[in-house]
Backbone as ProteinMPNN parsed JSONL, in Angstrom:
{"seq_chain_A": "XXXXXXXXXXXXXXXXXXXXXXXXXXXXXXXXXXXXXXXXXXXXXXXXXXXXXXXXXXXXXXXXXXXXXXXXXXXXXXXXXXXXXXXXXXXXXXXXXXXXXXXXXXXXXXXXXXXXXXXXXXXXXXXXXXXXXXXXXXXXXXXXXXXXXXXXXXXXXXXXXXXXXXXXXXXXXXXXXXXXXXXXXXXXXXXXXXXXXXXXXXXXXXX", "coords_chain_A": {"N_chain_A": [[76.645, 72.395, 113.123], [75.128, 71.038, 109.945], [74.349, 69.344, 106.799], [72.174, 67.95, 107.468], [71.207, 69.268, 109.869], [68.115, 70.816, 111.469], [66.671, 73.058, 109.456], [68.927, 74.231, 108.676], [69.53, 75.032, 106.376], [69.174, 76.279, 102.82], [69.183, 79.576, 103.297], [68.182, 79.543, 105.582], [68.567, 80.144, 108.916], [69.764, 78.273, 111.553], [68.237, 79.045, 115.242], [68.602, 80.059, 117.63], [66.59, 81.701, 120.46], [64.759, 83.937, 122.536], [63.954, 82.382, 125.487], [65.061, 80.347, 125.742], [67.572, 77.994, 126.266], [70.604, 76.762, 125.416], [72.651, 74.037, 125.606], [75.722, 72.32, 125.256], [78.645, 69.853, 124.052], [80.172, 70.856, 121.9], [80.205, 73.134, 119.6], [79.706, 73.456, 116.19], [79.514, 75.34, 113.156], [79.575, 74.347, 109.768], [80.505, 72.253, 109.934], [79.942, 69.814, 107.873], [80.244, 68.773, 104.284], [78.085, 70.714, 102.063], [75.973, 71.95, 99.666], [76.247, 75.626, 99.903], [75.788, 77.611, 103.194], [76.219, 76.898, 106.26], [74.438, 78.522, 108.821], [73.737, 80.113, 111.79], [72.33, 81.739, 114.328], [71.826, 83.65, 116.887], [69.316, 85.08, 119.092], [68.553, 86.194, 121.906], [67.932, 84.621, 124.448], [70.472, 81.615, 125.315], [73.449, 80.338, 124.808], [75.292, 77.652, 125.704], [78.489, 76.484, 125.526], [81.008, 73.251, 125.835], [82.96, 72.799, 125.52], [84.971, 74.205, 122.654], [82.987, 77.146, 120.178], [82.602, 77.298, 116.806], [83.054, 79.126, 114.121], [82.489, 78.246, 110.755], [84.159, 75.347, 110.422], [85.174, 73.25, 109.233], [84.116, 73.932, 106.608], [82.04, 76.371, 104.707], [81.03, 79.025, 107.029], [78.139, 80.98, 109.161], [77.459, 83.302, 111.685], [75.328, 85.403, 113.267], [75.021, 87.044, 115.891], [72.38, 88.631, 117.59], [71.227, 89.253, 120.407], [71.121, 88.079, 123.519], [73.119, 85.646, 125.295], [76.56, 83.909, 124.606], [78.147, 81.446, 126.017], [81.614, 80.274, 126.143], [83.487, 77.602, 127.186], [85.881, 77.209, 126.493], [87.495, 77.704, 123.51], [86.776, 80.592, 120.86], [86.53, 79.808, 117.334], [86.649, 81.397, 114.422], [86.466, 80.319, 111.524], [88.243, 77.469, 111.893], [89.721, 75.206, 111.275], [90.18, 75.303, 107.837], [87.273, 75.895, 106.797], [85.467, 78.75, 105.908], [84.917, 81.203, 107.775], [82.567, 84.046, 109.322], [81.24, 86.106, 111.818], [79.214, 88.106, 113.134], [78.441, 90.312, 115.293], [75.991, 92.077, 117.043], [74.792, 92.784, 119.147], [75.017, 90.703, 121.433], [76.139, 89.032, 124.177], [79.346, 88.049, 124.727], [81.684, 85.274, 125.856], [84.621, 83.681, 126.357], [87.516, 81.678, 126.24], [89.737, 81.808, 124.4], [89.966, 83.723, 121.627], [90.557, 83.225, 118.552], [90.744, 83.988, 114.831], [90.942, 82.842, 111.489], [92.195, 79.697, 111.705], [93.113, 78.215, 110.662], [94.689, 78.226, 106.775], [92.859, 79.025, 104.613], [90.297, 79.264, 101.63], [89.416, 81.632, 101.554], [88.944, 84.996, 103.288], [88.167, 84.855, 106.583], [86.159, 86.503, 109.001], [85.731, 88.312, 111.875], [83.191, 90.596, 112.617], [82.207, 93.246, 114.744], [79.157, 95.204, 116.129], [78.048, 96.518, 118.567], [77.04, 94.786, 121.868], [79.457, 92.597, 124.098], [83.034, 91.406, 124.453], [84.404, 89.072, 126.257], [87.369, 88.089, 127.058], [89.183, 85.482, 128.479], [91.642, 84.872, 127.894], [94.032, 84.771, 124.857], [93.77, 87.157, 122.488], [93.998, 86.361, 118.092], [94.095, 87.269, 115.144], [94.086, 85.981, 112.912], [95.884, 83.053, 112.695], [97.189, 80.939, 111.118], [95.807, 81.551, 108.913], [94.32, 84.121, 107.176], [92.637, 86.835, 108.036], [90.049, 89.406, 109.599], [89.409, 91.902, 111.759], [87.019, 93.491, 112.855], [85.697, 96.543, 114.542], [83.27, 98.02, 115.534], [81.929, 99.142, 118.026], [80.576, 98.795, 120.878], [82.226, 96.584, 123.609], [85.789, 94.893, 124.299], [87.637, 92.915, 126.077], [90.882, 92.106, 126.583], [92.079, 89.495, 128.043], [95.357, 88.466, 128.185], [97.212, 88.948, 125.615], [97.379, 90.513, 122.544], [97.303, 89.725, 119.228], [98.066, 90.223, 115.7], [97.985, 88.616, 113.34], [99.719, 86.172, 113.157], [101.592, 83.651, 112.953], [104.639, 82.841, 110.439], [103.828, 83.65, 107.223], [101.111, 83.902, 107.655], [98.128, 86.49, 107.834], [96.698, 89.457, 109.294], [93.831, 91.627, 109.905], [93.048, 94.632, 112.2], [90.899, 96.143, 112.687], [89.301, 99.318, 113.907], [86.813, 100.926, 114.675], [85.319, 101.935, 116.806], [83.858, 101.946, 119.607], [85.268, 100.022, 122.193], [88.813, 98.552, 123.102], [90.489, 96.924, 125.668], [92.974, 95.474, 127.935], [94.878, 93.513, 129.258], [97.927, 92.894, 128.895], [99.637, 93.048, 126.252], [99.981, 94.028, 122.836], [100.511, 92.748, 119.442], [101.297, 93.508, 115.875], [101.605, 91.726, 113.528], [103.416, 89.667, 114.377], [105.165, 86.992, 113.241], [103.872, 87.141, 110.969], [102.057, 88.822, 108.853], [100.738, 91.903, 109.983], [98.154, 94.296, 110.209], [96.804, 97.536, 111.295], [94.554, 99.739, 111.858], [93.139, 102.157, 113.336], [91.384, 104.262, 113.953], [88.692, 105.302, 115.096], [87.437, 104.841, 118.212], [88.486, 103.652, 121.292], [91.88, 102.324, 122.567], [92.847, 100.431, 125.016], [95.623, 98.517, 126.711], [97.423, 97.32, 128.97], [100.907, 96.55, 128.549], [103.24, 96.389, 126.213], [103.1, 97.858, 122.403], [103.887, 96.331, 119.947], [105.07, 96.605, 116.508], [106.04, 94.217, 114.41], [107.484, 91.844, 115.716], [109.416, 89.452, 115.762], [111.885, 87.873, 113.736], [110.847, 88.108, 110.028], [108.66, 88.828, 110.587], [105.887, 91.309, 109.929], [104.425, 94.463, 110.165], [101.483, 96.73, 110.286]], "CA_chain_A": [[75.453, 72.652, 112.033], [75.461, 70.447, 108.833], [73.258, 69.377, 105.921], [71.393, 66.945, 108.25], [70.48, 70.243, 110.482], [66.428, 71.277, 110.807], [66.524, 75.035, 109.037], [69.5, 75.758, 108.6], [69.704, 75.188, 104.777], [68.974, 76.961, 102.081], [68.921, 80.77, 103.553], [67.65, 78.993, 107.15], [69.097, 79.919, 110.128], [69.604, 77.431, 113.533], [68.243, 79.907, 115.868], [68.278, 80.411, 119.714], [65.908, 83.057, 120.914], [64.21, 83.791, 123.302], [63.494, 81.203, 126.563], [65.738, 79.402, 124.826], [68.874, 78.105, 126.789], [70.757, 75.349, 124.737], [74.198, 73.49, 126.091], [76.557, 71.756, 123.897], [79.975, 70.065, 124.213], [80.997, 71.914, 120.891], [79.184, 73.876, 118.444], [80.016, 74.208, 115.178], [78.246, 75.214, 111.966], [80.404, 74.107, 108.222], [80.727, 71.125, 109.896], [80.101, 68.649, 106.684], [79.85, 69.668, 103.039], [76.516, 70.6, 101.479], [75.778, 73.521, 98.666], [75.216, 77.058, 100.534], [76.52, 77.998, 104.422], [75.459, 76.956, 107.637], [74.065, 79.356, 109.26], [73.807, 80.62, 113.254], [71.97, 82.666, 114.391], [71.814, 83.786, 118.786], [68.435, 86.231, 119.414], [67.484, 86.506, 122.928], [68.585, 83.253, 124.972], [72.16, 81.503, 125.339], [74.575, 79.048, 124.126], [76.428, 77.329, 126.367], [79.713, 75.4, 124.774], [81.482, 72.81, 126.993], [84.339, 73.041, 124.926], [84.553, 75.437, 121.354], [82.699, 77.327, 119.512], [83.32, 77.108, 115.719], [82.132, 79.044, 113.207], [83.195, 77.305, 109.555], [84.844, 74.345, 110.679], [86.03, 72.626, 107.441], [83.262, 74.128, 105.377], [81.919, 77.742, 104.964], [79.71, 79.066, 108.49], [77.973, 82.502, 109.451], [77.418, 83.177, 112.72], [74.922, 86.341, 114.083], [74.573, 87.355, 117.398], [71.787, 89.793, 117.934], [71.124, 89.664, 122.084], [71.631, 87.138, 124.467], [74.631, 85.434, 125.412], [77.352, 82.959, 123.977], [79.721, 81.263, 126.354], [82.269, 79.254, 125.665], [84.338, 77.095, 128.548], [87.554, 76.823, 125.798], [87.55, 78.999, 122.382], [85.43, 80.786, 120.028], [87.226, 79.967, 116.533], [86.154, 81.784, 113.293], [87.447, 79.518, 110.84], [89.238, 76.312, 112.217], [89.747, 73.79, 110.049], [89.802, 75.16, 106.493], [86.793, 76.733, 106.629], [85.658, 80.089, 106.044], [83.45, 82.006, 108.798], [82.232, 85.422, 109.274], [80.52, 86.291, 112.591], [78.704, 89.429, 113.661], [78.035, 90.603, 116.739], [75.043, 92.98, 117.195], [74.428, 93.325, 120.792], [75.292, 89.616, 122.62], [77.524, 88.88, 125.582], [80.112, 86.478, 124.368], [82.602, 84.963, 126.829], [85.581, 82.61, 125.759], [88.794, 81.522, 127.051], [90.737, 82.522, 123.301], [89.867, 84.506, 120.175], [91.502, 82.771, 116.597], [90.453, 83.592, 113.533], [91.816, 82.284, 111.137], [93.088, 79.32, 112.568], [94.421, 77.714, 109.201], [94.746, 78.55, 105.895], [91.077, 79.151, 103.912], [90.037, 79.615, 100.272], [89.295, 83.228, 101.954], [89.236, 85.712, 104.431], [87.535, 85.129, 107.47], [86.25, 88.11, 109.578], [84.22, 89.126, 112.526], [82.837, 91.596, 112.971], [81.376, 93.652, 116.324], [78.777, 96.807, 115.865], [77.506, 96.478, 119.847], [77.389, 94.065, 122.543], [80.63, 92.502, 124.39], [83.363, 90.049, 124.202], [85.345, 88.958, 127.03], [88.237, 87.03, 126.614], [89.795, 85.186, 129.371], [93.092, 84.867, 127.41], [94.347, 85.612, 124.34], [93.023, 86.785, 120.674], [94.897, 86.083, 117.235], [93.81, 87.423, 114.421], [95.215, 85.385, 111.913], [96.923, 82.88, 113.034], [98.049, 80.691, 110.114], [95.35, 82.142, 107.441], [93.708, 85.769, 106.335], [91.479, 87.041, 108.975], [89.581, 90.797, 109.387], [88.559, 92.204, 113.081], [86.771, 94.972, 112.35], [85.232, 97.134, 116.243], [82.457, 99.666, 115.292], [81.042, 99.401, 118.712], [80.694, 97.436, 121.999], [83.335, 96.768, 124.223], [86.296, 94.217, 123.861], [88.215, 92.838, 126.747], [91.346, 91.178, 126.709], [93.499, 89.165, 129.564], [96.194, 88.757, 128.104], [97.738, 89.589, 124.27], [96.104, 90.463, 121.109], [98.146, 89.591, 118.443], [97.238, 90.112, 114.616], [99.65, 88.409, 112.367], [100.97, 84.826, 114.083], [102.881, 82.735, 111.98], [105.161, 83.335, 108.837], [102.57, 83.044, 106.218], [99.291, 84.517, 108.172], [98.457, 87.525, 107.492], [95.696, 90.119, 109.785], [93.6, 93.2, 110.522], [92.27, 94.817, 113.266], [89.804, 98.034, 112.227], [88.862, 99.916, 115.274], [86.316, 102.608, 114.218], [84.208, 102.705, 117.352], [83.693, 100.72, 120.593], [86.743, 99.951, 123.354], [89.052, 96.857, 123.159], [91.125, 96.935, 126.985], [93.629, 94.154, 128.17], [96.186, 93.956, 130.647], [99.07, 92.737, 128.141], [100.399, 94.166, 125.281], [99.431, 94.045, 121.227], [101.824, 92.674, 118.731], [101.096, 93.851, 115.005], [102.712, 91.135, 112.942], [104.442, 88.787, 115.027], [105.738, 86.457, 112.381], [102.802, 86.874, 109.877], [101.344, 90.611, 107.826], [99.959, 92.576, 110.513], [98.04, 95.753, 109.935], [95.926, 97.66, 112.681], [93.577, 100.814, 111.401], [92.719, 103.031, 114.549], [90.64, 105.376, 113.228], [87.539, 105.983, 116.519], [87.396, 104.25, 119.714], [89.356, 103.324, 122.568], [92.101, 101.494, 122.695], [94.001, 100.432, 126.048], [96.709, 97.976, 127.062], [98.776, 97.792, 129.992], [101.882, 96.498, 127.913], [103.549, 97.159, 124.854], [102.429, 98.074, 121.203], [104.428, 96.024, 119.168], [104.718, 96.797, 115.587], [106.637, 93.795, 114.057], [108.043, 91.31, 117.051], [110.259, 88.771, 115.175], [112.171, 87.618, 112.252], [109.784, 87.541, 109.36], [107.2, 89.648, 110.978], [106.038, 92.838, 109.693], [103.599, 95.056, 110.605], [101.905, 98.424, 109.932]], "C_chain_A": [[75.731, 71.92, 110.678], [74.231, 70.202, 107.919], [72.198, 68.502, 106.302], [70.273, 67.907, 109.6], [69.111, 70.768, 110.336], [66.784, 72.415, 110.225], [67.24, 75.319, 108.769], [70.57, 75.595, 106.811], [68.864, 76.214, 103.892], [68.779, 78.949, 102.411], [68.384, 80.649, 104.87], [68.609, 79.575, 108.075], [68.968, 78.834, 111.079], [69.655, 78.421, 114.437], [68.23, 79.875, 117.086], [67.42, 81.267, 120.089], [65.491, 82.608, 122.195], [63.295, 83.18, 124.844], [64.003, 80.315, 126.499], [67.308, 78.789, 125.622], [69.645, 76.977, 126.532], [72.227, 75.155, 125.755], [74.453, 72.288, 125.338], [77.867, 71.457, 124.875], [80.717, 71.096, 123.224], [80.218, 72.019, 120.073], [80.128, 74.139, 117.455], [79.107, 73.99, 113.846], [79.885, 75.056, 110.529], [81.428, 72.642, 108.847], [81.104, 69.542, 108.523], [79.414, 69.41, 105.375], [78.699, 69.647, 102.783], [76.254, 71.96, 100.647], [75.746, 74.424, 100.112], [76.537, 77.19, 101.874], [75.665, 78.012, 105.241], [75.528, 78.291, 108.606], [73.526, 79.362, 111.133], [73.285, 81.419, 113.118], [71.341, 83.074, 116.253], [70.863, 85.442, 118.675], [67.136, 86.012, 120.479], [68.104, 85.031, 123.127], [70.022, 83.121, 125.163], [72.343, 79.953, 124.939], [75.491, 78.745, 125.22], [77.239, 76.146, 126.23], [80.694, 74.657, 126.174], [83.18, 72.833, 126.788], [84.677, 74.385, 124.018], [83.888, 75.589, 120.987], [83.322, 77.659, 118.065], [82.304, 77.999, 114.703], [83.118, 79.206, 111.555], [83.789, 76.889, 110.412], [85.748, 73.898, 109.367], [85.305, 73.291, 106.401], [82.384, 76.154, 105.632], [80.67, 77.767, 106.078], [79.585, 80.623, 108.55], [77.044, 82.304, 110.433], [76.603, 84.906, 112.533], [74.371, 86.12, 115.55], [73.836, 88.564, 117.394], [71.854, 90.157, 119.166], [71.437, 88.071, 122.005], [73.148, 87.11, 124.549], [75.125, 83.95, 125.237], [78.613, 82.772, 125.419], [80.108, 80.117, 126.251], [83.622, 78.707, 126.627], [85.676, 77.089, 128.04], [86.989, 78.029, 124.627], [86.759, 79.292, 121.513], [86.768, 80.91, 118.797], [86.048, 80.771, 114.962], [86.999, 81.688, 112.396], [88.676, 78.505, 111.853], [89.861, 75.759, 111.377], [90.141, 73.807, 108.349], [88.667, 75.668, 106.12], [86.5, 77.803, 106.952], [84.541, 80.867, 106.584], [83.588, 83.388, 108.853], [81.106, 85.166, 110.316], [80.402, 87.483, 113.238], [78.328, 89.6, 115.199], [77.154, 91.914, 117.309], [74.674, 93.708, 117.78], [74.811, 92.569, 121.85], [76.431, 89.637, 123.352], [77.908, 88.251, 125.175], [81.538, 87.035, 125.576], [83.575, 84.022, 126.233], [86.769, 82.72, 126.29], [89.527, 82.328, 126.088], [89.713, 83.126, 122.401], [90.489, 83.884, 119.373], [90.44, 82.74, 115.871], [91.055, 83.65, 112.656], [92.574, 81.149, 111.466], [94.213, 78.566, 111.286], [94.04, 78.163, 108.039], [93.306, 78.454, 105.631], [91.17, 79.522, 102.805], [89.93, 81.302, 100.183], [89.127, 83.426, 102.626], [88.412, 85.384, 105.323], [87.181, 86.141, 108.627], [84.844, 87.576, 111.103], [83.977, 90.42, 112.914], [81.896, 92.411, 114.145], [80.928, 95.073, 116.514], [78.447, 96.992, 117.232], [77.958, 94.961, 120.368], [79.076, 93.929, 123.418], [81.3, 91.66, 124.441], [84.251, 90.014, 124.911], [85.91, 87.994, 126.71], [89.232, 86.899, 127.661], [91.501, 85.091, 129.317], [93.52, 85.937, 126.641], [93.761, 86.111, 122.908], [93.655, 86.919, 119.87], [93.8, 86.244, 116.621], [94.902, 87.078, 113.053], [96.493, 84.507, 112.229], [97.73, 81.907, 112.008], [97.11, 80.689, 108.732], [95.178, 83.413, 107.314], [92.648, 85.835, 107.261], [91.548, 89.097, 109.351], [89.276, 90.552, 110.98], [88.311, 93.364, 112.623], [85.38, 95.613, 114.034], [84.539, 98.407, 115.971], [81.836, 99.566, 116.65], [81.049, 98.189, 119.771], [82.292, 97.323, 122.963], [83.984, 95.21, 124.118], [87.012, 94.037, 124.891], [88.859, 91.449, 126.738], [92.472, 90.77, 127.67], [94.193, 89.173, 129.684], [96.993, 89.0, 126.188], [97.185, 89.707, 123.228], [97.153, 90.561, 119.994], [97.298, 89.241, 116.666], [98.791, 89.44, 113.629], [100.275, 87.261, 112.923], [101.728, 84.438, 113.742], [103.189, 82.654, 111.068], [103.623, 82.764, 107.455], [100.742, 83.5, 106.083], [99.456, 86.03, 107.318], [96.728, 88.283, 108.331], [95.296, 91.412, 109.51], [92.786, 93.619, 111.195], [92.009, 96.311, 112.434], [89.226, 98.245, 113.692], [88.465, 101.161, 115.194], [85.536, 102.975, 115.483], [83.864, 101.413, 118.916], [85.009, 100.87, 121.524], [87.671, 98.717, 122.887], [90.708, 97.692, 124.517], [91.45, 95.669, 126.781], [94.579, 94.838, 129.136], [97.171, 93.234, 129.665], [99.786, 93.364, 127.349], [99.696, 94.012, 123.845], [100.679, 93.849, 120.239], [100.786, 92.845, 117.029], [102.138, 93.199, 113.82], [103.974, 90.561, 113.931], [104.861, 87.878, 114.504], [104.994, 86.675, 110.68], [102.968, 88.384, 109.819], [100.647, 90.516, 108.989], [99.073, 93.935, 110.173], [96.771, 96.264, 111.258], [95.441, 99.471, 112.0], [92.945, 101.365, 112.768], [92.148, 104.398, 114.298], [89.707, 106.117, 114.484], [88.271, 104.488, 117.376], [87.977, 104.501, 120.599], [89.973, 102.527, 122.456], [93.071, 101.508, 124.304], [94.638, 99.023, 126.484], [97.444, 98.639, 128.183], [100.123, 97.368, 129.856], [102.75, 97.315, 126.814], [102.765, 97.049, 123.753], [103.565, 97.961, 120.237], [104.242, 95.896, 117.943], [106.354, 95.822, 114.755], [107.802, 92.86, 115.04], [108.975, 90.529, 116.59], [110.667, 88.794, 113.635], [110.825, 87.252, 110.826], [108.497, 88.319, 109.391], [106.9, 91.074, 110.44], [104.596, 93.348, 109.698], [102.99, 96.537, 110.553], [100.515, 99.297, 110.507]], "O_chain_A": [[76.805, 72.297, 110.211], [73.169, 70.762, 108.188], [71.302, 68.287, 105.486], [69.193, 67.57, 110.086], [68.788, 71.183, 109.223], [67.638, 72.868, 110.988], [67.263, 76.494, 108.404], [71.687, 75.909, 106.399], [67.946, 76.875, 104.377], [68.144, 79.546, 101.541], [68.076, 81.72, 105.392], [69.755, 79.29, 107.729], [67.809, 78.536, 111.366], [70.763, 78.895, 114.692], [67.186, 79.318, 117.424], [68.114, 82.226, 119.749], [65.658, 81.547, 122.796], [62.163, 83.56, 125.141], [63.621, 79.31, 127.1], [68.256, 79.505, 125.301], [69.497, 76.061, 127.34], [72.702, 76.033, 126.476], [73.645, 71.468, 124.902], [78.237, 72.094, 125.861], [81.574, 71.917, 123.549], [79.484, 71.093, 119.725], [81.138, 74.823, 117.618], [78.36, 73.07, 113.513], [80.952, 75.667, 110.592], [82.503, 72.183, 108.461], [82.014, 68.724, 108.39], [78.505, 70.238, 105.331], [78.039, 68.677, 103.155], [76.404, 73.029, 101.239], [75.314, 73.995, 101.182], [77.741, 76.983, 101.724], [74.644, 78.699, 105.28], [76.537, 78.881, 108.992], [72.89, 78.383, 111.523], [73.375, 82.101, 112.097], [70.278, 82.56, 116.599], [71.332, 86.535, 118.357], [65.921, 85.831, 120.401], [68.643, 84.382, 122.231], [70.78, 84.09, 125.198], [71.672, 78.926, 124.832], [76.364, 79.53, 125.591], [76.915, 75.034, 126.645], [81.016, 75.257, 127.199], [84.159, 72.867, 127.533], [84.666, 75.498, 124.545], [83.231, 74.553, 120.894], [84.416, 78.222, 118.022], [81.121, 77.727, 114.496], [84.053, 79.964, 111.296], [84.138, 77.642, 111.321], [86.776, 74.311, 108.831], [85.798, 73.269, 105.273], [82.339, 76.829, 106.66], [79.712, 76.997, 106.139], [80.454, 81.417, 108.188], [76.09, 81.528, 110.374], [77.165, 85.674, 111.751], [73.598, 85.323, 116.082], [74.473, 89.602, 117.215], [72.413, 91.227, 119.408], [71.768, 87.261, 121.14], [74.032, 87.889, 124.192], [74.456, 82.969, 125.561], [79.53, 83.523, 125.749], [79.426, 79.092, 126.24], [84.64, 79.392, 126.729], [86.624, 76.992, 128.82], [86.252, 78.984, 124.873], [85.924, 78.447, 121.191], [87.728, 81.665, 118.95], [84.861, 80.517, 114.76], [87.974, 82.412, 112.198], [89.724, 78.915, 112.352], [90.752, 76.348, 110.766], [90.352, 72.798, 107.676], [88.728, 76.056, 104.953], [86.923, 78.246, 108.02], [83.484, 81.131, 106.011], [84.624, 83.934, 108.474], [80.199, 84.364, 110.093], [81.347, 87.945, 113.877], [77.949, 88.742, 115.996], [77.743, 92.725, 118.023], [74.286, 94.853, 117.546], [75.004, 93.055, 122.964], [77.496, 90.205, 123.11], [77.134, 87.333, 124.902], [82.062, 88.085, 125.948], [83.015, 83.446, 125.3], [87.13, 83.778, 126.806], [90.005, 83.394, 126.476], [88.53, 82.876, 122.631], [91.641, 84.183, 119.687], [89.474, 81.98, 115.948], [91.933, 84.512, 112.68], [93.773, 81.408, 111.576], [95.428, 78.458, 111.12], [92.894, 78.613, 108.069], [92.583, 77.825, 106.403], [92.154, 80.235, 102.611], [90.206, 82.04, 99.237], [88.95, 82.478, 103.391], [87.33, 85.68, 104.817], [88.171, 86.596, 109.201], [83.796, 86.941, 111.216], [84.738, 91.151, 113.548], [80.754, 91.977, 114.299], [81.665, 95.99, 116.875], [78.567, 98.214, 117.321], [78.736, 94.176, 119.827], [79.831, 94.902, 123.427], [80.651, 90.615, 124.505], [85.181, 90.767, 124.622], [85.365, 87.037, 126.162], [90.04, 87.797, 127.896], [92.332, 85.183, 130.221], [93.584, 87.14, 126.896], [93.254, 85.224, 122.221], [94.485, 87.756, 120.226], [92.722, 85.773, 116.983], [95.89, 87.584, 112.519], [97.67, 84.856, 112.139], [98.953, 82.046, 112.024], [97.422, 80.081, 107.708], [96.27, 83.98, 107.362], [91.789, 84.953, 107.293], [92.528, 89.842, 109.366], [88.988, 89.459, 111.467], [89.097, 94.153, 112.099], [84.375, 94.968, 114.333], [84.995, 99.543, 116.106], [80.74, 100.102, 116.489], [81.4, 97.022, 119.594], [83.259, 98.067, 122.799], [83.206, 94.278, 123.915], [87.443, 95.161, 125.145], [88.353, 90.329, 126.8], [93.459, 91.424, 128.008], [94.645, 89.596, 130.748], [97.097, 90.206, 126.413], [96.349, 88.851, 122.939], [97.84, 91.58, 119.944], [96.394, 88.445, 116.412], [99.97, 89.731, 113.428], [101.472, 87.379, 113.188], [102.837, 84.783, 114.149], [102.289, 82.358, 110.281], [102.9, 81.814, 107.154], [99.814, 83.496, 105.274], [100.325, 86.508, 106.588], [95.673, 87.732, 108.015], [96.036, 92.262, 109.015], [91.645, 93.181, 111.045], [92.7, 97.146, 111.851], [88.784, 97.36, 114.425], [89.096, 102.193, 115.423], [85.046, 104.104, 115.518], [83.708, 100.193, 118.866], [85.684, 101.899, 121.473], [87.086, 97.858, 122.228], [91.54, 98.568, 124.279], [90.905, 94.85, 126.041], [94.889, 95.954, 129.556], [96.778, 92.178, 130.16], [100.572, 94.235, 127.721], [98.489, 93.825, 124.001], [101.65, 94.604, 120.219], [99.66, 92.348, 117.003], [103.101, 93.771, 113.308], [105.117, 90.989, 114.098], [105.322, 87.269, 115.47], [105.494, 86.422, 109.584], [103.748, 89.058, 110.492], [100.011, 89.504, 109.28], [99.858, 94.768, 109.721], [96.074, 95.502, 111.929], [96.364, 100.25, 111.762], [92.036, 100.641, 113.174], [92.692, 105.473, 114.549], [89.92, 107.283, 114.817], [89.127, 103.624, 117.189], [88.105, 105.692, 120.88], [89.35, 101.498, 122.197], [93.819, 102.43, 124.628], [93.7, 98.235, 126.606], [97.877, 99.775, 128.375], [100.821, 97.636, 130.834], [102.864, 98.531, 126.657], [101.783, 96.308, 123.813], [104.156, 98.921, 119.744], [103.308, 95.134, 117.693], [107.427, 96.388, 114.549], [108.97, 93.25, 115.04], [109.964, 90.956, 117.185], [110.151, 89.377, 112.682], [110.092, 86.263, 110.808], [107.599, 88.428, 108.555], [107.762, 91.944, 110.571], [103.68, 92.657, 109.252], [103.74, 97.497, 110.729], [100.475, 100.524, 110.414]]}, "name": "protein", "num_of_chains": 1, "seq": "XXXXXXXXXXXXXXXXXXXXXXXXXXXXXXXXXXXXXXXXXXXXXXXXXXXXXXXXXXXXXXXXXXXXXXXXXXXXXXXXXXXXXXXXXXXXXXXXXXXXXXXXXXXXXXXXXXXXXXXXXXXXXXXXXXXXXXXXXXXXXXXXXXXXXXXXXXXXXXXXXXXXXXXXXXXXXXXXXXXXXXXXXXXXXXXXXXXXXXXXXXXXXXX"}
């Protein structure tokens, strides 16, 4: 979505709604520069991406998932190449290979907030790869097939807030791989079959 997208400017959202079954190679908000924040809204129907789904690619992007289904054959990025992204899931079914929040450094923190629905990851979840990331789970289910890392590389920072719902996985959790990681577990349930590691390699720190 960019400045030429229909009704994706001036506070309007490009919306996929009931009865719409959209398909694309890659979907991205904030692909080109224009005043404001490009906004995508899923409210019923479905969006299928043959590769990536990106909120905040180069410039600010916003995504709101009310209901319906989002499928990514590859990765789900919230902030990819320097854009700031905020994605909220209120009740949609989401599936992707990997989740990466704050793939690169950006002017501000990027965030994923889930109040309901589900997020199924066939591989890893990375909260703060090179940038500053916030993931807040207040409800719904998150399933991670491999590793959940908070603060991946040196210079990154990530925060995982679990207030409700559940996070389950088949591998381990790393809080502060080589960056700075924080995990706050105030509600819900966390179940991983592997280790819970705080500060995994030299330079990594976790709380």
